CSV table of C-alpha atoms in Angstrom, one decimal:
chain,number,residue,atom,x,y,z
A,1,UNK,CA,48.5,131.2,182.3
A,2,UNK,CA,52.0,131.7,180.8
A,3,UNK,CA,53.5,131.7,184.3
A,4,UNK,CA,51.8,128.4,185.0
A,5,UNK,CA,53.1,126.9,181.8
A,6,UNK,CA,56.7,128.1,182.5
A,7,UNK,CA,56.5,126.7,186.0
A,8,UNK,CA,55.4,123.3,184.7
A,9,UNK,CA,58.2,123.3,182.2
A,10,UNK,CA,60.8,124.0,184.9
A,11,UNK,CA,59.5,121.1,187.1
A,12,UNK,CA,58.9,118.1,184.8
A,13,UNK,CA,59.5,115.6,187.5
A,14,UNK,CA,56.9,117.2,189.7
A,15,UNK,CA,54.3,117.1,186.8
A,16,UNK,CA,55.1,113.4,186.2
A,17,UNK,CA,54.8,112.7,189.9
A,18,UNK,CA,51.3,114.2,189.9
A,19,UNK,CA,50.2,111.9,187.1
A,20,UNK,CA,51.9,109.0,188.8
A,21,UNK,CA,49.9,109.5,191.9
A,22,UNK,CA,46.7,109.6,189.9
A,23,UNK,CA,47.8,106.4,188.1
A,24,UNK,CA,48.6,104.7,191.4
A,25,UNK,CA,45.2,105.6,192.8
A,26,UNK,CA,43.1,104.5,189.9
A,27,UNK,CA,45.2,101.4,189.4
A,28,UNK,CA,44.7,100.3,193.0
A,29,UNK,CA,40.9,100.8,192.7
A,30,UNK,CA,41.0,98.8,189.4
A,31,UNK,CA,42.9,96.0,191.1
A,32,UNK,CA,40.5,95.9,194.1
A,33,UNK,CA,37.5,95.9,191.8
A,34,UNK,CA,38.8,93.1,189.5
A,35,UNK,CA,36.6,90.1,190.1
A,36,UNK,CA,38.6,87.8,188.0
A,37,UNK,CA,41.7,88.0,190.2
A,38,UNK,CA,42.1,86.0,193.4
A,39,UNK,CA,43.3,87.6,196.6
A,40,UNK,CA,46.8,86.3,196.0
A,41,UNK,CA,47.0,87.8,192.5
A,42,UNK,CA,45.6,91.1,193.7
A,43,UNK,CA,48.4,91.2,196.3
A,44,UNK,CA,50.9,90.2,193.6
A,45,UNK,CA,49.6,93.1,191.4
A,46,UNK,CA,50.5,95.7,194.0
A,47,UNK,CA,54.3,95.6,193.2
A,48,UNK,CA,53.4,96.0,189.5
A,49,UNK,CA,51.3,99.1,190.3
A,50,UNK,CA,54.1,100.6,192.4
A,51,UNK,CA,56.8,99.9,189.8
A,52,UNK,CA,54.8,101.3,186.9
A,53,UNK,CA,53.8,104.4,188.9
A,54,UNK,CA,57.4,105.0,189.9
A,55,UNK,CA,58.4,104.6,186.3
A,56,UNK,CA,55.9,107.3,185.3
A,57,UNK,CA,57.1,109.7,188.0
A,58,UNK,CA,60.8,109.4,187.1
A,59,UNK,CA,60.6,108.7,183.4
A,60,UNK,CA,62.3,111.9,182.4
A,61,UNK,CA,64.9,111.9,185.1
A,62,UNK,CA,66.1,108.4,184.8
A,63,UNK,CA,64.6,107.3,181.4
A,64,UNK,CA,66.8,104.3,180.7
A,65,UNK,CA,66.5,102.8,184.3
A,66,UNK,CA,62.7,103.3,184.3
A,67,UNK,CA,62.4,101.5,181.0
A,68,UNK,CA,64.2,98.4,182.4
A,69,UNK,CA,61.9,98.7,185.5
A,70,UNK,CA,58.8,98.7,183.3
A,71,UNK,CA,60.1,95.8,181.3
A,72,UNK,CA,60.7,93.9,184.5
A,73,UNK,CA,57.2,94.6,185.7
A,74,UNK,CA,55.8,93.3,182.4
A,75,UNK,CA,57.8,90.1,182.6
A,76,UNK,CA,56.6,89.8,186.3
A,77,UNK,CA,53.0,90.1,185.1
A,78,UNK,CA,53.4,87.3,182.5
A,79,UNK,CA,55.2,85.1,184.9
A,80,UNK,CA,52.6,85.3,187.7
A,81,UNK,CA,49.6,85.4,185.3
A,82,UNK,CA,48.4,88.9,186.3
A,83,UNK,CA,46.0,90.1,183.7
A,84,UNK,CA,46.3,93.5,182.1
A,85,UNK,CA,44.8,96.4,184.0
A,86,UNK,CA,44.6,100.2,184.0
A,87,UNK,CA,48.2,100.4,185.4
A,88,UNK,CA,49.5,99.0,182.1
A,89,UNK,CA,48.9,102.4,180.4
A,90,UNK,CA,52.2,103.3,181.9
A,91,UNK,CA,53.9,101.0,179.3
A,92,UNK,CA,52.7,103.2,176.5
A,93,UNK,CA,54.0,106.3,178.4
A,94,UNK,CA,57.4,104.8,179.0
A,95,UNK,CA,57.7,103.6,175.4
A,96,UNK,CA,56.9,107.1,174.1
A,97,UNK,CA,59.4,108.6,176.6
A,98,UNK,CA,62.2,106.2,175.6
A,99,UNK,CA,61.7,106.9,171.9
A,100,UNK,CA,61.6,110.7,172.5
A,101,UNK,CA,64.6,111.0,174.9
A,102,UNK,CA,68.3,111.1,174.2
A,103,UNK,CA,69.0,107.5,175.2
A,104,UNK,CA,71.2,105.3,173.1
A,105,UNK,CA,69.5,104.2,169.9
A,106,UNK,CA,69.8,100.6,170.7
A,107,UNK,CA,67.8,101.2,173.9
A,108,UNK,CA,65.1,102.9,171.8
A,109,UNK,CA,65.1,100.0,169.3
A,110,UNK,CA,64.9,97.5,172.1
A,111,UNK,CA,61.9,99.3,173.5
A,112,UNK,CA,60.2,99.1,170.0
A,113,UNK,CA,61.0,95.4,169.8
A,114,UNK,CA,59.4,94.7,173.2
A,115,UNK,CA,56.4,96.8,172.2
A,116,UNK,CA,55.9,94.6,169.1
A,117,UNK,CA,56.0,91.3,171.0
A,118,UNK,CA,54.1,92.5,174.1
A,119,UNK,CA,50.6,91.8,172.7
A,120,UNK,CA,51.5,88.5,171.1
A,121,UNK,CA,53.2,87.3,174.3
A,122,UNK,CA,50.2,88.4,176.4
A,123,UNK,CA,47.7,86.5,174.2
A,124,UNK,CA,49.9,83.5,174.0
A,125,UNK,CA,49.9,83.5,177.8
A,126,UNK,CA,46.2,84.0,178.3
A,127,UNK,CA,44.7,83.0,175.0
A,128,UNK,CA,42.5,85.1,172.7
A,129,UNK,CA,38.7,85.0,172.8
A,130,UNK,CA,37.8,88.0,170.6
A,131,UNK,CA,36.8,86.2,167.4
A,132,UNK,CA,35.0,83.2,166.0
A,133,UNK,CA,38.1,81.7,164.3
A,134,UNK,CA,41.8,81.7,164.3
A,135,UNK,CA,42.1,84.4,161.6
A,136,UNK,CA,40.0,86.8,163.7
A,137,UNK,CA,42.1,86.2,166.8
A,138,UNK,CA,45.4,86.8,164.8
A,139,UNK,CA,44.0,90.0,163.4
A,140,UNK,CA,42.9,91.2,166.9
A,141,UNK,CA,46.4,90.4,168.2
A,142,UNK,CA,48.0,92.4,165.4
A,143,UNK,CA,45.5,95.3,166.1
A,144,UNK,CA,46.6,95.4,169.7
A,145,UNK,CA,50.2,95.9,168.6
A,146,UNK,CA,49.2,99.2,166.9
A,147,UNK,CA,49.1,101.3,170.2
A,148,UNK,CA,52.6,100.3,171.1
A,149,UNK,CA,53.9,101.2,167.6
A,150,UNK,CA,52.1,104.5,167.6
A,151,UNK,CA,53.5,105.4,171.0
A,152,UNK,CA,57.1,104.7,169.8
A,153,UNK,CA,56.6,106.5,166.4
A,154,UNK,CA,55.2,109.6,168.1
A,155,UNK,CA,58.2,109.6,170.6
A,156,UNK,CA,60.7,109.1,167.8
A,157,UNK,CA,59.2,111.9,165.7
A,158,UNK,CA,59.4,114.2,168.7
A,159,UNK,CA,63.1,113.2,169.1
A,160,UNK,CA,63.8,114.0,165.5
A,161,UNK,CA,62.1,117.4,165.7
A,162,UNK,CA,64.1,118.2,168.8
A,163,UNK,CA,67.3,117.2,167.1
A,164,UNK,CA,66.4,119.3,164.1
A,165,UNK,CA,65.6,122.3,166.3
A,166,UNK,CA,69.0,121.8,168.1
A,167,UNK,CA,70.7,121.8,164.7
A,168,UNK,CA,69.0,125.0,163.8
A,169,UNK,CA,70.1,126.7,167.0
A,170,UNK,CA,73.7,125.4,166.6
A,171,UNK,CA,73.7,126.6,163.0
A,172,UNK,CA,72.4,130.0,164.0
A,173,UNK,CA,75.0,130.4,166.7
A,174,UNK,CA,77.7,129.3,164.2
A,175,UNK,CA,76.4,131.9,161.6
A,176,UNK,CA,76.4,134.6,164.3
A,177,UNK,CA,80.0,133.7,165.2
A,178,UNK,CA,80.9,133.8,161.5
A,179,UNK,CA,79.2,137.1,161.0
A,180,UNK,CA,81.1,138.5,164.0
A,181,UNK,CA,84.4,137.2,162.6
A,182,UNK,CA,83.6,138.6,159.2
A,183,UNK,CA,82.7,141.9,160.8
A,184,UNK,CA,86.1,142.0,162.6
A,185,UNK,CA,87.8,141.2,159.3
A,186,UNK,CA,85.8,144.0,157.6
A,187,UNK,CA,86.8,146.4,160.3
A,188,UNK,CA,90.4,145.5,160.0
A,189,UNK,CA,90.3,145.9,156.2
A,190,UNK,CA,88.5,149.2,156.6
A,191,UNK,CA,91.2,150.4,159.1
A,192,UNK,CA,93.9,149.3,156.7
A,193,UNK,CA,92.1,151.3,153.9
A,194,UNK,CA,91.9,154.3,156.1
A,195,UNK,CA,95.5,154.0,157.0
A,196,UNK,CA,96.4,154.0,153.3
A,197,UNK,CA,94.1,157.0,152.7
A,198,UNK,CA,95.8,158.9,155.6
A,199,UNK,CA,99.2,158.0,154.3
A,200,UNK,CA,98.3,159.4,150.8
A,201,UNK,CA,96.8,162.5,152.2
A,202,UNK,CA,99.6,163.3,154.6
A,203,UNK,CA,102.4,162.3,152.3
A,204,UNK,CA,101.1,164.2,149.3
A,205,UNK,CA,99.9,167.4,150.9
A,206,UNK,CA,102.6,167.8,153.5
A,207,UNK,CA,105.2,167.3,150.7
A,208,UNK,CA,103.6,170.1,148.7
A,209,UNK,CA,103.5,172.3,151.8
A,210,UNK,CA,107.1,171.7,152.6
A,211,UNK,CA,108.2,172.5,149.0
A,212,UNK,CA,106.1,175.7,149.0
A,213,UNK,CA,107.4,176.7,152.4
A,214,UNK,CA,111.0,176.3,151.3
A,215,UNK,CA,110.3,178.3,148.2
A,216,UNK,CA,108.5,181.1,150.1
A,217,UNK,CA,111.4,181.3,152.6
A,218,UNK,CA,113.9,181.5,149.7
A,219,UNK,CA,112.1,184.4,147.8
A,220,UNK,CA,110.6,186.2,150.8
A,221,UNK,CA,113.0,189.1,150.5
A,222,UNK,CA,113.5,189.3,146.7
A,223,UNK,CA,110.0,188.4,145.4
A,224,UNK,CA,107.3,189.0,148.1
A,225,UNK,CA,104.5,188.3,145.6
A,226,UNK,CA,105.8,184.8,144.8
A,227,UNK,CA,106.2,184.2,148.5
A,228,UNK,CA,102.6,185.3,149.0
A,229,UNK,CA,101.4,182.9,146.3
A,230,UNK,CA,103.4,180.1,147.9
A,231,UNK,CA,101.8,180.8,151.3
A,232,UNK,CA,98.4,180.8,149.7
A,233,UNK,CA,99.2,177.4,148.2
A,234,UNK,CA,100.3,176.2,151.6
A,235,UNK,CA,97.0,177.4,153.1
A,236,UNK,CA,94.8,175.8,150.4
A,237,UNK,CA,96.7,172.6,150.6
A,238,UNK,CA,96.5,172.5,154.4
A,239,UNK,CA,92.7,173.1,154.3
A,240,UNK,CA,92.3,170.3,151.7
A,241,UNK,CA,94.4,167.9,153.8
A,242,UNK,CA,92.3,168.8,156.9
A,243,UNK,CA,89.1,168.2,155.1
A,244,UNK,CA,90.1,164.8,153.9
A,245,UNK,CA,91.5,163.8,157.3
A,246,UNK,CA,88.3,164.9,159.0
A,247,UNK,CA,86.3,162.7,156.6
A,248,UNK,CA,88.6,159.7,157.3
A,249,UNK,CA,88.6,160.2,161.1
A,250,UNK,CA,84.8,160.6,160.9
A,251,UNK,CA,84.6,157.1,159.4
A,252,UNK,CA,86.8,155.8,162.3
A,253,UNK,CA,84.5,157.4,164.9
A,254,UNK,CA,81.1,156.3,163.4
A,255,UNK,CA,81.9,153.5,161.0
A,256,UNK,CA,80.1,155.4,158.2
A,257,UNK,CA,80.9,158.6,156.3
A,258,UNK,CA,78.8,161.6,157.5
A,259,UNK,CA,77.4,164.4,155.4
A,260,UNK,CA,79.1,167.6,156.4
A,261,UNK,CA,80.5,170.6,154.7
A,262,UNK,CA,83.9,169.6,156.0
A,263,UNK,CA,83.8,166.3,154.1
A,264,UNK,CA,84.8,166.1,150.5
A,265,UNK,CA,83.8,163.5,147.9
A,266,UNK,CA,86.2,160.7,147.1
A,267,UNK,CA,88.8,161.7,144.5
A,268,UNK,CA,88.2,160.4,141.0
A,269,UNK,CA,89.9,160.3,137.6
A,270,UNK,CA,88.7,163.7,136.6
A,271,UNK,CA,90.6,165.2,139.6
A,272,UNK,CA,93.9,163.8,138.5
A,273,UNK,CA,94.3,166.8,136.2
A,274,UNK,CA,93.7,169.1,139.3
A,275,UNK,CA,96.3,167.0,141.2
A,276,UNK,CA,98.8,167.5,138.4
A,277,UNK,CA,98.2,171.3,138.4
A,278,UNK,CA,98.7,171.3,142.1
A,279,UNK,CA,102.0,169.4,141.7
A,280,UNK,CA,103.1,171.8,139.0
A,281,UNK,CA,102.4,174.7,141.2
A,282,UNK,CA,104.6,173.1,143.8
A,283,UNK,CA,107.5,173.3,141.4
A,284,UNK,CA,107.6,169.9,139.7
A,285,UNK,CA,107.4,169.8,135.9
A,286,UNK,CA,104.7,167.3,134.9
A,287,UNK,CA,103.4,166.3,131.5
A,288,UNK,CA,99.8,165.0,131.5
A,289,UNK,CA,98.2,163.0,128.6
A,290,UNK,CA,95.0,161.2,128.2
A,291,UNK,CA,94.4,158.6,125.4
A,292,UNK,CA,91.1,157.0,124.5
A,293,UNK,CA,87.6,158.2,125.3
A,294,UNK,CA,87.1,159.1,129.0
A,295,UNK,CA,84.0,157.5,130.5
A,296,UNK,CA,82.4,156.8,133.8
A,297,UNK,CA,84.4,154.2,135.9
A,298,UNK,CA,83.5,152.2,139.0
A,299,UNK,CA,84.2,154.4,142.1
A,300,UNK,CA,86.8,151.9,143.4
A,301,UNK,CA,88.7,152.1,140.2
A,302,UNK,CA,88.6,155.9,140.1
A,303,UNK,CA,89.8,156.2,143.7
A,304,UNK,CA,92.6,153.7,143.0
A,305,UNK,CA,93.8,155.5,139.9
A,306,UNK,CA,93.8,158.8,141.7
A,307,UNK,CA,95.8,157.5,144.7
A,308,UNK,CA,98.3,155.7,142.5
A,309,UNK,CA,99.1,158.9,140.6
A,310,UNK,CA,99.2,160.9,143.8
A,311,UNK,CA,101.6,158.4,145.4
A,312,UNK,CA,103.8,158.3,142.3
A,313,UNK,CA,104.1,162.1,142.1
A,314,UNK,CA,104.8,162.3,145.8
A,315,UNK,CA,107.6,159.8,145.5
A,316,UNK,CA,109.0,161.8,142.6
A,317,UNK,CA,109.2,165.0,144.7
A,318,UNK,CA,110.8,163.0,147.5
A,319,UNK,CA,113.4,161.1,145.6
A,320,UNK,CA,113.6,162.5,142.1
A,321,UNK,CA,115.9,165.4,143.0
A,322,UNK,CA,115.5,169.2,142.3
A,323,UNK,CA,115.6,169.0,138.5
A,324,UNK,CA,113.3,165.9,138.0
A,325,UNK,CA,110.5,165.9,135.5
A,326,UNK,CA,107.5,163.6,135.5
A,327,UNK,CA,104.9,162.5,133.1
A,328,UNK,CA,101.4,161.0,133.7
A,329,UNK,CA,99.6,159.1,131.0
A,330,UNK,CA,96.1,157.7,131.2
A,331,UNK,CA,94.9,155.2,128.5
A,332,UNK,CA,91.3,154.1,128.2
A,333,UNK,CA,91.1,150.6,126.8
A,334,UNK,CA,87.9,148.7,126.0
A,335,UNK,CA,88.3,146.6,129.1
A,336,UNK,CA,90.7,148.5,131.2
A,337,UNK,CA,92.4,151.7,132.3
A,338,UNK,CA,96.1,152.0,131.9
A,339,UNK,CA,98.3,154.3,134.1
A,340,UNK,CA,101.9,155.2,133.4
A,341,UNK,CA,103.7,157.5,135.7
A,342,UNK,CA,107.4,158.1,135.0
A,343,UNK,CA,110.2,160.5,136.1
A,344,UNK,CA,113.7,161.1,135.0
A,345,UNK,CA,115.1,161.9,138.4
A,346,UNK,CA,117.5,160.0,140.6
A,347,UNK,CA,114.7,157.6,141.7
A,348,UNK,CA,114.6,155.9,145.0
A,349,UNK,CA,117.2,153.3,146.2
A,350,UNK,CA,116.2,149.7,145.3
A,351,UNK,CA,115.6,148.9,149.0
A,352,UNK,CA,112.9,151.5,149.3
A,353,UNK,CA,110.5,149.9,146.9
A,354,UNK,CA,111.0,146.3,148.2
A,355,UNK,CA,108.3,145.1,150.6
A,356,UNK,CA,108.9,146.7,154.0
A,357,UNK,CA,111.4,149.2,152.7
A,358,UNK,CA,114.9,149.9,154.0
A,359,UNK,CA,113.5,151.7,157.0
A,360,UNK,CA,110.8,149.1,157.7
A,361,UNK,CA,108.1,151.3,156.2
A,362,UNK,CA,107.7,151.1,152.4
A,363,UNK,CA,104.0,151.8,152.8
A,364,UNK,CA,103.6,153.7,149.6
A,365,UNK,CA,104.2,150.9,147.1
A,366,UNK,CA,102.7,148.3,149.4
A,367,UNK,CA,99.6,150.4,149.6
A,368,UNK,CA,99.5,150.7,145.8
A,369,UNK,CA,99.7,146.9,145.4
A,370,UNK,CA,96.9,146.4,148.0
A,371,UNK,CA,94.7,148.9,146.3
A,372,UNK,CA,95.2,147.4,142.8
A,373,UNK,CA,94.7,143.9,144.2
A,374,UNK,CA,91.2,144.9,145.6
A,375,UNK,CA,90.0,145.9,142.1
A,376,UNK,CA,91.7,143.0,140.4
A,377,UNK,CA,94.4,145.0,138.6
A,378,UNK,CA,98.2,144.6,138.1
A,379,UNK,CA,101.1,146.9,139.0
A,380,UNK,CA,104.7,147.1,137.8
A,381,UNK,CA,107.0,149.5,139.7
A,382,UNK,CA,110.7,149.9,139.6
A,383,UNK,CA,113.7,151.7,138.2
A,384,UNK,CA,113.4,153.1,134.7
A,385,UNK,CA,116.0,152.3,132.0
A,386,UNK,CA,118.3,155.4,131.7
A,387,UNK,CA,117.4,156.6,135.2
A,388,UNK,CA,114.4,157.6,137.1
A,389,UNK,CA,111.4,155.6,138.2
A,390,UNK,CA,108.4,154.1,136.5
A,391,UNK,CA,105.0,152.9,137.8
A,392,UNK,CA,102.7,151.1,135.4
A,393,UNK,CA,99.3,149.9,136.3
A,394,UNK,CA,96.3,148.2,134.6
A,395,UNK,CA,92.9,148.5,136.2
A,396,UNK,CA,90.1,146.3,134.8
A,397,UNK,CA,86.8,148.1,133.9
A,398,UNK,CA,83.2,147.2,133.8
A,399,UNK,CA,81.3,148.7,130.9
A,400,UNK,CA,78.5,150.9,132.0
C-alpha cells in the first residue's frame, strides 16, 4: 500500500489525468441525457467539457494557465446560455488548486473574486426559481456561493500549512548548519586549549629536566649521590610530562578524556605547593604563601591558577638568571582568588612579553591572557620596579 501511495505522489499529473477521464466520461453522459438542452447547445457544451477536463488533468502542472482556461469556459457557458452540469465540478477543483499552489497572490485573490460572483452571475443569467419570494431567491443565491468559498479557503489553508512546513524545514537546516559551525568553533577552541596545555607541560617539565641534567653533569664526579637524585628527579618529571601528554593527545584522538591509569587528573590549586617543591628541587629558591581561607573553587579557575603559576615559574627559570629568587602568593578574597608571582632576576626583554614576542612566539603570556579571559579574570604582567618580573592575576569565584 505504501508503494502505491509513493507511486501516486511521484506521478500527480497521471492521477489528475485519470480523474479527468472520468469527469469527461460522466460529463458527456450528462450532456447527452440533458433534456432541457437543444441539440445545438449540447454540441456547444462539448468544448466546455473538453476544456474543464483538460484543466483538471493539468491543474498541478500549469496551474495558472488552467485557471484562465476554466474562467474562459465559464464565460463561454454564460454567453451561450449553457446550463450548469456535472462538468462544472471542475471549477471547484481548479479554485482549490489555485488557492493551494504557489501562484502569485493576486491570481489566488482573482480566483476567489470570480468564485464569489459565479453564482450571482449564473442566476442573473437564468433566473432563480427556488423560493416563493425574492428574499428566498437571494438567500439561495448566497447559499450557492458557499461551495466556492469553501474550496478556496481549504486550498489557502493547505498553502499556509505547506509554507509553515517549508519554514520549519528551512529553520531546521539553518540550525543544523549553525550547530555544525558551533561544533567547528568548539573544536578550534579545544585545540587551542590543548595547545596551551602542551606548551605548559613541555615548557615546565623540560625546563626542570634540563636544569637537573646540567646539575647532574656538573656534580657527577664530585657528588655522585646528588647526581643520582638529579637523575631521579629527571625520571619523575619525564614520567609526569608523558602522563599529561598522553592525556591531552587522548583528547585529540577521541574528543573526550578516557579513563586510564596513564591519565592524571587536571591540576588544581592544592597542587601548586607540589609544583613549588618541584621547582625548588630544580634549584630555584621560591617563597610560597597563602592568605585567606582555602576552599573549593570551580575546576576552570583551579586549572587556570595552576597554569599561571607554572608558566610564571618556568619564565623565571628561563630568563631570571642563575641567582634569581621567586615568590608565589595566593590570596583568597570573598569574591575572587588573587595570584602574585614575582622574581628578582634579570627578567625577560620587553619584546618577549608583547603579543607575538620578539621571535614570533610569545605563547606563554598570550596563553595566560586567554586562560584568564575564559574565566572572566584580569591579568597584569610586566617588569617589576627594581628589577625582575611580576605577574598579577585576579580570578573571580563563585561561592559554593
